[in-house]
Amino acid sequence: MSEDRTPARSLGGRFTEATHPVLERINRSVDVDRRLWDQDIRGSQAHAAMLAHVGLIPEADKDAIVAGLDAVRAELADGTFVFLPSDEDIHMAVERRLGERIGAPAGRLHTGRSRNDQVMVDVTLWLRDNLPVLRSALVAWCAALLHQAEHGADVPMPSYTHLQPAQVSSVGQWLCAHAAEVSAHVRRLDDLLARLDACPLGSGASAGGYLPIDRRLTASLLGFARPTVNATATTGSRTDLLDVVGLLALLGTTLSRFGEEIVLFLSPSFGFLTLPDRLTTGSSLLPQKRNPDGAELLRGAGKLAAGDFAALASAVAGIPSGYSKDLQADKEVLFRAWDRTVDLVALATLHAEALGWKADRLAAACTPELASLWLADRLVLAGLPFREAHHLVGRAVREAVEAGTDLHGGLSRVLDAQPDAVSDPDELRTELRAMTPAALLGALVTEGGAGPASVRAQVATLRASLAPRA
Ligand code: ARG
């Protein structure tokens, strides 16, 4: 037998020299994946229990491994665990430390598994632990929006299309629009969580192995419903992670648009909203300034998750099936998108809870021509085809602009010039006079519309939608 020329490196038997330091540094993922330590240890303990159950390792070794992992866990929990430069990732670090603590039995732990399935069980367990935390945060944000919406159900404000005033709506309707998106994200999250029910562990490197392991037992020990279907897909695919980062990207669009509207409506040019000092910042130069930096960060940082999704999708796209090192980027992207999103949802909740509105400014922004749709619909109820009603009201608006009067004046000019356009011109004029912003709001009848009864119904429906899935 030739002499053993194995260099000092992990996984060393195959090699005759140490890894180049540049490759070693770039290859290392432990700074990112160390946060999976608890999941890694749980996975290893379940794996060891399964190995002993099927007779692949002695009971005594299993007991030593499980107890040793408990001790390693304690070191990680209290911060006394020392990571070494040679620890490539959390899996190697834990196994290395286990060996230092319990000696030979540690060498049996990696039987029938690979880091390729280990990393996936760690991440999947992490998501199962943490998605409920994000869910609670979303529910708190949605609940704050709905609480405010309830109070704003009777407060008229303009609604916009193309950022042009469109019709009279309400603060309640505006806030329910954001709450409806958040509620949909909660349901997406629930769908996603329900699908993360299959255990990756035991898939091996790519196509399983030759030992009689029991993946169903491992799955049930870890609280999964079943093992994953295909070992190659399990280890080489990241579509579930893309799903999660995709959810964060969607969530980011809602955060961003909520932030933008706060910025916009807080600007003195609109002057619709108020925010307490604790959610605003000063200027280093301009003494009078009070800036909505938090809302701007909702808008700006909210967009970044879409970039994270694109980053992960491009790391995954184009690689062959089975694990490739490209996939190691997944956790860096997931965790940065995750941490940012959790912070932003908390920030959005603070804004939703604290924002106030200036009812007088909102009512003043509901200018008379916002009664145009009411007027056209009123003509339809009187028997006019909608296109004719639209034309007549459009003319009234034009007359009003040209004569420098309001919609009522414009309508009068149209009716004076064309008295037979409607059957009851005087009644119509009187009714239009009475259509204050509050009256326009109260007259809305569409389900899902801004009518106060509709908004209260929306609040109830959206609240019910947040209940945990049975
Ligand atoms: N640190 C690796 C990752 O995060 C774990 C899997 C490594 N597998 C391998 N064969 N190099 O992707």
Short mmCIF file of C-alpha atoms and ligand atoms in Angstrom, two decimals:
data_model
loop_
_atom_site.label_atom_id
_atom_site.label_comp_id
_atom_site.label_asym_id
_atom_site.label_seq_id
_atom_site.Cartn_x
_atom_site.Cartn_y
_atom_site.Cartn_z
CA MET A 1 0.00 0.00 0.00
CA SER A 2 1.38 3.44 -0.97
CA GLU A 3 1.93 6.06 1.71
CA ASP A 4 -1.01 8.39 2.51
CA ARG A 5 -0.17 11.78 0.97
CA THR A 6 -3.49 13.32 2.01
CA PRO A 7 -3.00 17.05 2.63
CA ALA A 8 -4.54 18.82 5.58
CA ARG A 9 -7.94 19.66 4.15
CA SER A 10 -11.47 18.56 4.73
CA LEU A 11 -12.94 15.82 2.49
CA GLY A 12 -9.30 15.14 1.72
CA GLY A 13 -8.71 11.54 0.55
CA ARG A 14 -9.00 12.33 -3.10
CA PHE A 15 -6.51 15.22 -3.15
CA THR A 16 -2.76 15.68 -3.08
CA GLU A 17 -2.60 19.38 -2.23
CA ALA A 18 -4.53 21.89 -0.19
CA THR A 19 -7.30 24.01 -1.73
CA HIS A 20 -6.03 27.33 -3.10
CA PRO A 21 -6.80 30.07 -0.56
CA VAL A 22 -8.71 32.15 -3.12
CA LEU A 23 -10.98 29.25 -3.98
CA GLU A 24 -11.31 28.41 -0.30
CA ARG A 25 -12.47 31.93 0.49
CA ILE A 26 -14.95 32.18 -2.36
CA ASN A 27 -16.21 28.67 -1.76
CA ARG A 28 -16.99 29.36 1.89
CA SER A 29 -20.63 29.98 2.73
CA VAL A 30 -20.52 29.70 6.49
CA ASP A 31 -20.89 33.43 7.10
CA VAL A 32 -24.27 33.25 5.40
CA ASP A 33 -25.53 29.80 6.30
CA ARG A 34 -24.47 29.78 9.96
CA ARG A 35 -27.91 31.10 10.81
CA LEU A 36 -29.23 27.66 9.84
CA TRP A 37 -27.46 26.08 12.82
CA ASP A 38 -30.56 25.11 14.74
CA GLN A 39 -32.22 23.54 11.70
CA ASP A 40 -28.96 21.78 10.79
CA ILE A 41 -28.75 20.19 14.21
CA ARG A 42 -32.39 19.15 14.26
CA GLY A 43 -31.95 17.56 10.84
CA SER A 44 -28.83 15.70 11.98
CA GLN A 45 -30.48 14.42 15.14
CA ALA A 46 -33.47 13.08 13.20
CA HIS A 47 -31.13 11.55 10.64
CA ALA A 48 -29.10 9.81 13.37
CA ALA A 49 -32.28 8.50 15.00
CA MET A 50 -33.43 7.10 11.66
CA LEU A 51 -30.01 5.50 11.00
CA ALA A 52 -30.14 3.72 14.37
CA HIS A 53 -33.75 2.65 13.86
CA VAL A 54 -32.92 0.88 10.59
CA GLY A 55 -29.74 -0.60 12.09
CA LEU A 56 -27.20 1.36 10.07
CA ILE A 57 -25.49 2.76 13.18
CA PRO A 58 -25.32 1.35 16.71
CA GLU A 59 -27.76 2.74 19.28
CA ALA A 60 -24.84 3.83 21.46
CA ASP A 61 -23.36 5.88 18.61
CA LYS A 62 -26.75 7.45 17.97
CA ASP A 63 -27.02 8.40 21.63
CA ALA A 64 -23.54 9.91 21.56
CA ILE A 65 -24.34 11.84 18.37
CA VAL A 66 -27.64 13.20 19.67
CA ALA A 67 -26.14 14.25 23.01
CA GLY A 68 -23.05 15.67 21.29
CA LEU A 69 -25.24 17.69 18.94
CA ASP A 70 -27.16 19.03 21.94
CA ALA A 71 -23.86 20.23 23.36
CA VAL A 72 -22.85 21.82 20.03
CA ARG A 73 -26.26 23.46 19.88
CA ALA A 74 -25.68 24.95 23.34
CA GLU A 75 -22.36 26.43 22.16
CA LEU A 76 -24.05 27.93 19.10
CA ALA A 77 -26.90 29.28 21.18
CA ASP A 78 -24.72 31.00 23.75
CA GLY A 79 -22.17 32.24 21.23
CA THR A 80 -19.22 30.18 22.48
CA PHE A 81 -19.00 28.09 19.29
CA VAL A 82 -15.77 28.97 17.50
CA PHE A 83 -15.91 28.84 13.71
CA LEU A 84 -12.60 27.91 12.10
CA PRO A 85 -11.29 29.26 8.77
CA SER A 86 -11.51 25.69 7.50
CA ASP A 87 -15.27 25.48 8.17
CA GLU A 88 -16.68 25.75 4.65
CA ASP A 89 -20.31 25.83 5.67
CA ILE A 90 -22.53 25.27 8.70
CA HIS A 91 -22.86 21.56 7.91
CA MET A 92 -19.09 21.01 7.98
CA ALA A 93 -18.67 23.23 11.03
CA VAL A 94 -21.21 21.30 13.09
CA GLU A 95 -19.84 17.93 12.02
CA ARG A 96 -16.27 19.05 12.76
CA ARG A 97 -17.21 20.23 16.23
CA LEU A 98 -19.22 17.09 16.90
CA GLY A 99 -16.10 15.05 16.09
CA GLU A 100 -14.04 17.13 18.50
CA ARG A 101 -16.57 16.51 21.26
CA ILE A 102 -17.53 12.84 20.82
CA GLY A 103 -14.76 11.36 18.65
CA ALA A 104 -15.35 8.28 16.50
CA PRO A 105 -19.19 8.03 16.54
CA ALA A 106 -19.35 11.42 14.76
CA GLY A 107 -17.88 9.71 11.71
CA ARG A 108 -21.10 7.74 11.26
CA LEU A 109 -23.47 10.73 11.13
CA HIS A 110 -23.08 11.49 7.41
CA THR A 111 -24.16 7.95 6.44
CA GLY A 112 -26.76 8.01 3.69
CA ARG A 113 -26.94 11.76 3.21
CA SER A 114 -25.07 14.53 1.41
CA ARG A 115 -24.69 18.22 2.06
CA ASN A 116 -26.87 18.66 -1.02
CA ASP A 117 -29.93 17.26 0.73
CA GLN A 118 -28.77 18.57 4.11
CA VAL A 119 -28.76 22.17 2.94
CA MET A 120 -32.23 21.75 1.52
CA VAL A 121 -33.65 20.26 4.69
CA ASP A 122 -32.06 23.09 6.66
CA VAL A 123 -33.52 25.79 4.45
CA THR A 124 -36.92 24.11 4.29
CA LEU A 125 -37.05 23.79 8.08
CA TRP A 126 -35.94 27.42 8.37
CA LEU A 127 -38.76 28.52 6.10
CA ARG A 128 -41.25 26.43 8.05
CA ASP A 129 -40.01 28.11 11.23
CA ASN A 130 -39.96 31.63 9.84
CA LEU A 131 -42.83 31.96 7.39
CA PRO A 132 -45.29 32.07 10.33
CA VAL A 133 -43.28 34.98 11.75
CA LEU A 134 -43.67 36.91 8.49
CA ARG A 135 -47.33 35.91 8.44
CA SER A 136 -47.91 37.46 11.87
CA ALA A 137 -46.18 40.63 10.74
CA LEU A 138 -48.39 40.84 7.65
CA VAL A 139 -51.49 40.24 9.73
CA ALA A 140 -50.48 43.09 12.05
CA TRP A 141 -49.97 45.42 9.08
CA CYS A 142 -53.29 44.43 7.55
CA ALA A 143 -55.09 44.78 10.89
CA ALA A 144 -53.68 48.30 11.34
CA LEU A 145 -54.85 49.27 7.84
CA LEU A 146 -58.31 47.87 8.52
CA HIS A 147 -58.63 49.58 11.88
CA GLN A 148 -57.89 52.90 10.22
CA ALA A 149 -60.11 52.06 7.23
CA GLU A 150 -63.04 51.55 9.55
CA HIS A 151 -62.57 55.04 10.96
CA GLY A 152 -62.12 56.50 7.50
CA ALA A 153 -65.16 54.85 5.91
CA ASP A 154 -67.18 58.09 5.94
CA VAL A 155 -64.32 60.46 5.15
CA PRO A 156 -64.42 61.58 1.51
CA MET A 157 -61.20 61.79 -0.45
CA PRO A 158 -60.56 61.85 -4.17
CA SER A 159 -59.59 58.65 -5.88
CA TYR A 160 -57.19 58.93 -8.76
CA THR A 161 -56.50 57.30 -12.06
CA HIS A 162 -53.38 58.47 -13.88
CA LEU A 163 -52.95 60.56 -10.71
CA GLN A 164 -55.78 62.74 -12.06
CA PRO A 165 -58.75 63.16 -9.69
CA ALA A 166 -61.31 60.58 -10.80
CA GLN A 167 -64.23 60.42 -8.40
CA VAL A 168 -65.08 60.79 -4.76
CA SER A 169 -63.82 57.87 -2.71
CA SER A 170 -62.98 57.57 0.97
CA VAL A 171 -60.02 57.16 3.26
CA GLY A 172 -61.52 53.78 4.16
CA GLN A 173 -61.61 52.64 0.54
CA TRP A 174 -58.05 53.84 -0.03
CA LEU A 175 -56.73 51.93 2.98
CA CYS A 176 -58.79 48.83 2.17
CA ALA A 177 -57.12 48.78 -1.25
CA HIS A 178 -53.76 48.28 0.43
CA ALA A 179 -55.24 45.87 2.98
CA ALA A 180 -56.71 43.76 0.16
CA GLU A 181 -53.22 43.31 -1.29
CA VAL A 182 -51.73 42.43 2.08
CA SER A 183 -54.49 39.90 2.70
CA ALA A 184 -53.76 38.28 -0.67
CA HIS A 185 -50.10 38.01 0.32
CA VAL A 186 -51.13 36.26 3.53
CA ARG A 187 -53.06 33.71 1.50
CA ARG A 188 -50.11 33.27 -0.87
CA LEU A 189 -47.89 32.68 2.14
CA ASP A 190 -50.30 30.08 3.50
CA ASP A 191 -50.32 28.27 0.14
CA LEU A 192 -46.56 28.30 0.09
CA LEU A 193 -46.22 27.02 3.62
CA ALA A 194 -48.70 24.23 2.93
CA ARG A 195 -46.55 23.12 -0.02
CA LEU A 196 -43.36 22.96 2.07
CA ASP A 197 -44.50 19.63 3.50
CA ALA A 198 -41.94 17.26 1.98
CA CYS A 199 -38.61 16.36 3.59
CA PRO A 200 -35.49 16.63 1.42
CA LEU A 201 -33.24 14.62 3.74
CA GLY A 202 -32.01 11.25 2.47
CA SER A 203 -32.01 12.30 -1.18
CA GLY A 204 -28.22 12.03 -1.06
CA ALA A 205 -26.02 13.82 -3.55
CA SER A 206 -28.33 13.45 -6.50
CA ALA A 207 -29.95 10.07 -7.03
CA GLY A 208 -30.22 8.38 -3.64
CA GLY A 209 -27.84 5.72 -2.27
CA TYR A 210 -27.38 2.04 -1.58
CA LEU A 211 -28.23 1.91 2.11
CA PRO A 212 -31.67 0.94 3.44
CA ILE A 213 -32.45 4.31 5.00
CA ASP A 214 -36.05 5.17 5.86
CA ARG A 215 -36.86 8.60 4.45
CA ARG A 216 -40.43 8.38 5.68
CA LEU A 217 -39.24 8.01 9.24
CA THR A 218 -36.87 10.99 8.89
CA ALA A 219 -39.70 13.03 7.40
CA SER A 220 -42.08 12.26 10.25
CA LEU A 221 -39.42 12.88 12.91
CA LEU A 222 -38.96 16.36 11.47
CA GLY A 223 -42.68 17.07 11.22
CA PHE A 224 -43.01 16.72 7.44
CA ALA A 225 -45.91 14.90 5.80
CA ARG A 226 -43.69 12.92 3.43
CA PRO A 227 -40.27 12.73 1.79
CA THR A 228 -39.72 14.73 -1.41
CA VAL A 229 -40.58 12.87 -4.61
CA ASN A 230 -37.38 13.10 -6.64
CA ALA A 231 -33.87 13.20 -5.22
CA THR A 232 -32.38 14.97 -8.25
CA ALA A 233 -34.97 17.75 -8.17
CA THR A 234 -34.71 18.03 -4.40
CA THR A 235 -30.98 18.69 -4.44
CA GLY A 236 -30.71 20.54 -7.76
CA SER A 237 -33.82 22.68 -7.78
CA ARG A 238 -34.56 25.93 -5.97
CA THR A 239 -38.08 26.56 -7.22
CA ASP A 240 -39.51 26.58 -3.68
CA LEU A 241 -37.01 29.26 -2.72
CA LEU A 242 -37.88 31.18 -5.85
CA ASP A 243 -41.49 30.92 -4.76
CA VAL A 244 -40.62 32.46 -1.40
CA VAL A 245 -38.44 35.22 -2.84
CA GLY A 246 -41.16 35.75 -5.45
CA LEU A 247 -43.63 36.31 -2.63
CA LEU A 248 -41.21 38.82 -1.09
CA ALA A 249 -40.97 40.56 -4.46
CA LEU A 250 -44.77 40.79 -4.70
CA LEU A 251 -44.91 42.01 -1.15
CA GLY A 252 -42.27 44.58 -2.07
CA THR A 253 -44.54 46.06 -4.71
CA THR A 254 -47.27 46.57 -2.11
CA LEU A 255 -44.82 48.05 0.41
CA SER A 256 -43.45 50.36 -2.27
CA ARG A 257 -46.83 51.65 -3.42
CA PHE A 258 -48.03 52.17 0.13
CA GLY A 259 -44.86 54.15 0.84
CA GLU A 260 -45.26 56.20 -2.32
CA GLU A 261 -48.80 57.26 -1.44
CA ILE A 262 -47.73 58.31 2.03
CA VAL A 263 -44.90 60.38 0.56
CA LEU A 264 -47.26 61.93 -1.97
CA PHE A 265 -50.18 62.65 0.33
CA LEU A 266 -47.88 63.95 3.05
CA SER A 267 -46.32 66.50 0.73
CA PRO A 268 -47.76 69.96 1.51
CA SER A 269 -48.88 70.15 -2.13
CA PHE A 270 -51.45 67.49 -1.25
CA GLY A 271 -51.47 67.93 2.52
CA PHE A 272 -53.86 65.05 3.09
CA LEU A 273 -51.99 63.12 5.77
CA THR A 274 -50.11 63.59 9.01
CA LEU A 275 -47.37 61.49 10.58
CA PRO A 276 -45.92 61.81 14.09
CA ASP A 277 -42.38 63.10 14.54
CA ARG A 278 -41.09 59.63 15.39
CA LEU A 279 -41.71 58.55 11.80
CA THR A 280 -40.12 61.58 10.16
CA THR A 281 -36.59 62.96 9.92
CA GLY A 282 -34.90 66.35 9.71
CA SER A 283 -32.64 67.96 7.15
CA SER A 284 -28.98 68.71 7.88
CA LEU A 285 -29.31 72.08 6.13
CA LEU A 286 -32.94 73.15 5.93
CA PRO A 287 -34.24 73.85 9.43
CA GLN A 288 -37.91 73.77 8.46
CA LYS A 289 -37.80 70.32 6.87
CA ARG A 290 -39.65 67.29 8.13
CA ASN A 291 -39.04 64.45 5.72
CA PRO A 292 -40.91 61.16 5.29
CA ASP A 293 -37.73 59.06 5.06
CA GLY A 294 -39.48 55.97 6.42
CA ALA A 295 -42.17 56.11 3.76
CA GLU A 296 -39.53 56.73 1.10
CA LEU A 297 -37.68 53.65 2.32
CA LEU A 298 -40.87 51.65 2.03
CA ARG A 299 -41.08 52.86 -1.54
CA GLY A 300 -37.38 52.46 -2.36
CA ALA A 301 -36.32 49.39 -0.41
CA GLY A 302 -39.65 47.75 -1.22
CA LYS A 303 -38.52 47.58 -4.85
CA LEU A 304 -35.32 45.73 -4.09
CA ALA A 305 -36.91 42.31 -3.55
CA ALA A 306 -37.82 42.22 -7.24
CA GLY A 307 -34.10 42.53 -7.91
CA ASP A 308 -33.43 39.73 -5.45
CA PHE A 309 -35.92 37.55 -7.29
CA ALA A 310 -34.15 38.30 -10.57
CA ALA A 311 -30.80 37.50 -8.93
CA LEU A 312 -31.97 34.12 -7.65
CA ALA A 313 -33.73 33.26 -10.90
CA SER A 314 -30.55 33.94 -12.84
CA ALA A 315 -28.48 31.85 -10.41
CA VAL A 316 -30.84 28.93 -10.95
CA ALA A 317 -31.60 29.27 -14.66
CA GLY A 318 -29.36 27.50 -17.12
CA ILE A 319 -27.61 25.08 -14.79
CA PRO A 320 -27.97 21.34 -15.41
CA SER A 321 -30.23 19.28 -13.17
CA GLY A 322 -28.56 18.09 -9.98
CA TYR A 323 -26.62 20.27 -7.56
CA SER A 324 -24.15 22.86 -8.86
CA LYS A 325 -22.27 25.32 -6.70
CA ASP A 326 -24.13 28.18 -8.40
CA LEU A 327 -26.98 27.28 -6.07
CA GLN A 328 -25.02 28.30 -2.99
CA ALA A 329 -26.02 31.92 -3.76
CA ASP A 330 -29.60 31.04 -2.85
CA LYS A 331 -29.31 31.69 0.87
CA GLU A 332 -27.49 34.99 0.51
CA VAL A 333 -30.33 36.25 -1.66
CA LEU A 334 -33.08 34.70 0.45
CA PHE A 335 -31.78 36.07 3.74
CA ARG A 336 -31.12 39.59 2.51
CA ALA A 337 -34.56 39.80 0.90
CA TRP A 338 -36.10 38.25 3.99
CA ASP A 339 -34.47 40.50 6.58
CA ARG A 340 -35.24 43.63 4.61
CA THR A 341 -38.86 42.60 4.07
CA VAL A 342 -39.46 41.79 7.73
CA ASP A 343 -38.12 45.23 8.68
CA LEU A 344 -40.17 46.98 6.03
CA VAL A 345 -43.39 45.25 7.03
CA ALA A 346 -42.82 46.41 10.62
CA LEU A 347 -42.16 49.93 9.31
CA ALA A 348 -45.29 49.83 7.15
CA THR A 349 -47.30 48.75 10.20
CA LEU A 350 -45.98 51.71 12.18
CA HIS A 351 -47.00 54.05 9.36
CA ALA A 352 -50.43 52.47 9.03
CA GLU A 353 -51.03 52.78 12.78
CA ALA A 354 -49.79 56.33 13.08
CA LEU A 355 -51.07 58.10 10.02
CA GLY A 356 -53.75 60.68 10.46
CA TRP A 357 -55.74 62.57 7.83
CA LYS A 358 -56.93 66.13 7.36
CA ALA A 359 -60.59 65.76 6.49
CA ASP A 360 -60.90 69.41 5.41
CA ARG A 361 -58.04 69.14 2.90
CA LEU A 362 -59.41 65.86 1.59
CA ALA A 363 -62.90 67.33 1.15
CA ALA A 364 -61.49 70.43 -0.55
CA ALA A 365 -59.68 68.19 -3.02
CA CYS A 366 -63.04 66.65 -3.96
CA THR A 367 -63.74 69.37 -6.52
CA PRO A 368 -67.20 69.76 -8.10
CA GLU A 369 -66.34 68.03 -11.37
CA LEU A 370 -65.83 64.83 -9.37
CA ALA A 371 -69.64 64.61 -9.51
CA SER A 372 -69.36 63.91 -13.26
CA LEU A 373 -69.87 60.17 -13.02
CA TRP A 374 -72.79 60.62 -10.64
CA LEU A 375 -74.37 63.00 -13.13
CA ALA A 376 -73.86 60.65 -16.07
CA ASP A 377 -75.24 57.69 -14.10
CA ARG A 378 -78.20 59.82 -13.01
CA LEU A 379 -78.97 60.53 -16.68
CA VAL A 380 -78.75 56.81 -17.42
CA LEU A 381 -81.30 56.17 -14.66
CA ALA A 382 -83.51 58.74 -16.41
CA GLY A 383 -83.34 56.68 -19.58
CA LEU A 384 -80.43 58.19 -21.56
CA PRO A 385 -77.98 55.80 -23.26
CA PHE A 386 -74.67 56.01 -21.40
CA ARG A 387 -72.71 57.36 -24.39
CA GLU A 388 -75.16 60.29 -24.71
CA ALA A 389 -75.01 60.93 -20.98
CA HIS A 390 -71.18 60.86 -21.12
CA HIS A 391 -71.23 63.37 -23.99
CA LEU A 392 -73.66 65.70 -22.24
CA VAL A 393 -71.71 65.72 -18.99
CA GLY A 394 -68.46 66.19 -20.90
CA ARG A 395 -69.96 69.27 -22.54
CA ALA A 396 -71.08 70.57 -19.15
CA VAL A 397 -67.52 70.19 -17.84
CA ARG A 398 -66.12 72.00 -20.89
CA GLU A 399 -68.67 74.84 -20.52
CA ALA A 400 -67.75 75.12 -16.84
CA VAL A 401 -64.03 75.38 -17.64
CA GLU A 402 -64.62 77.91 -20.41
CA ALA A 403 -66.98 80.06 -18.34
CA GLY A 404 -64.88 79.74 -15.19
CA THR A 405 -67.79 78.28 -13.26
CA ASP A 406 -68.41 74.90 -11.62
CA LEU A 407 -70.10 71.76 -12.91
CA HIS A 408 -73.51 73.03 -11.84
CA GLY A 409 -72.97 76.22 -13.87
CA GLY A 410 -71.72 74.19 -16.82
CA LEU A 411 -74.77 71.93 -16.70
CA SER A 412 -77.07 74.94 -16.61
CA ARG A 413 -75.43 76.36 -19.72
CA VAL A 414 -75.90 73.06 -21.56
CA LEU A 415 -79.53 72.74 -20.47
CA ASP A 416 -80.29 76.38 -21.33
CA ALA A 417 -78.97 75.80 -24.83
CA GLN A 418 -80.72 72.45 -25.20
CA PRO A 419 -83.77 72.40 -22.87
CA ASP A 420 -85.13 69.09 -24.21
CA ALA A 421 -81.88 67.17 -23.53
CA VAL A 422 -83.48 65.76 -20.38
CA SER A 423 -87.07 65.48 -19.22
CA ASP A 424 -86.57 67.06 -15.78
CA PRO A 425 -83.86 69.79 -16.10
CA ASP A 426 -84.83 71.68 -12.92
CA GLU A 427 -84.92 68.58 -10.77
CA LEU A 428 -81.58 67.51 -12.17
CA ARG A 429 -79.99 70.87 -11.31
CA THR A 430 -81.39 70.74 -7.79
CA GLU A 431 -80.13 67.21 -7.27
CA LEU A 432 -76.67 68.10 -8.54
CA ARG A 433 -76.50 71.02 -6.09
CA ALA A 434 -77.04 68.58 -3.25
CA MET A 435 -74.21 66.30 -4.32
CA THR A 436 -71.58 67.31 -1.80
CA PRO A 437 -68.55 65.02 -1.44
CA ALA A 438 -70.28 63.25 1.46
CA ALA A 439 -73.45 62.80 -0.59
CA LEU A 440 -71.48 61.49 -3.58
CA LEU A 441 -69.75 59.01 -1.28
CA GLY A 442 -73.02 57.92 0.33
CA ALA A 443 -74.68 57.41 -3.05
CA LEU A 444 -72.12 54.84 -4.28
CA VAL A 445 -73.83 51.45 -4.39
CA THR A 446 -71.39 49.03 -6.05
CA GLU A 447 -70.11 46.06 -4.04
CA GLY A 448 -66.39 46.69 -3.56
CA GLY A 449 -66.90 50.38 -4.19
CA ALA A 450 -66.20 53.24 -1.79
CA GLY A 451 -69.72 53.53 -0.38
CA PRO A 452 -69.45 53.45 3.43
CA ALA A 453 -71.50 50.24 3.72
CA SER A 454 -69.29 48.59 1.12
CA VAL A 455 -66.14 49.67 2.94
CA ARG A 456 -67.45 48.28 6.22
CA ALA A 457 -68.24 45.01 4.45
CA GLN A 458 -64.74 44.97 2.96
CA VAL A 459 -63.22 45.49 6.39
CA ALA A 460 -65.19 42.52 7.73
CA THR A 461 -64.28 40.29 4.78
CA LEU A 462 -60.61 41.21 4.90
CA ARG A 463 -60.47 40.69 8.67
CA ALA A 464 -61.98 37.22 8.26
CA SER A 465 -59.46 36.44 5.51
CA LEU A 466 -56.61 36.77 8.00
CA ALA A 467 -57.73 33.84 10.17
CA PRO A 468 -55.20 31.02 10.25
CA ARG A 469 -56.03 28.28 7.79
CA ALA A 470 -57.78 25.31 9.39
N1 ARG B 1 -22.78 25.17 1.27
C1 ARG B 1 -23.42 24.46 0.20
C2 ARG B 1 -24.57 25.28 -0.35
O1 ARG B 1 -25.03 26.12 0.34
C3 ARG B 1 -23.94 23.16 0.69
C4 ARG B 1 -23.97 22.10 -0.37
C5 ARG B 1 -22.58 21.86 -0.86
N2 ARG B 1 -22.48 20.69 -1.67
C6 ARG B 1 -21.41 20.43 -2.36
N3 ARG B 1 -21.39 19.33 -3.00
N4 ARG B 1 -20.40 21.26 -2.47
O2 ARG B 1 -25.03 25.10 -1.44
#
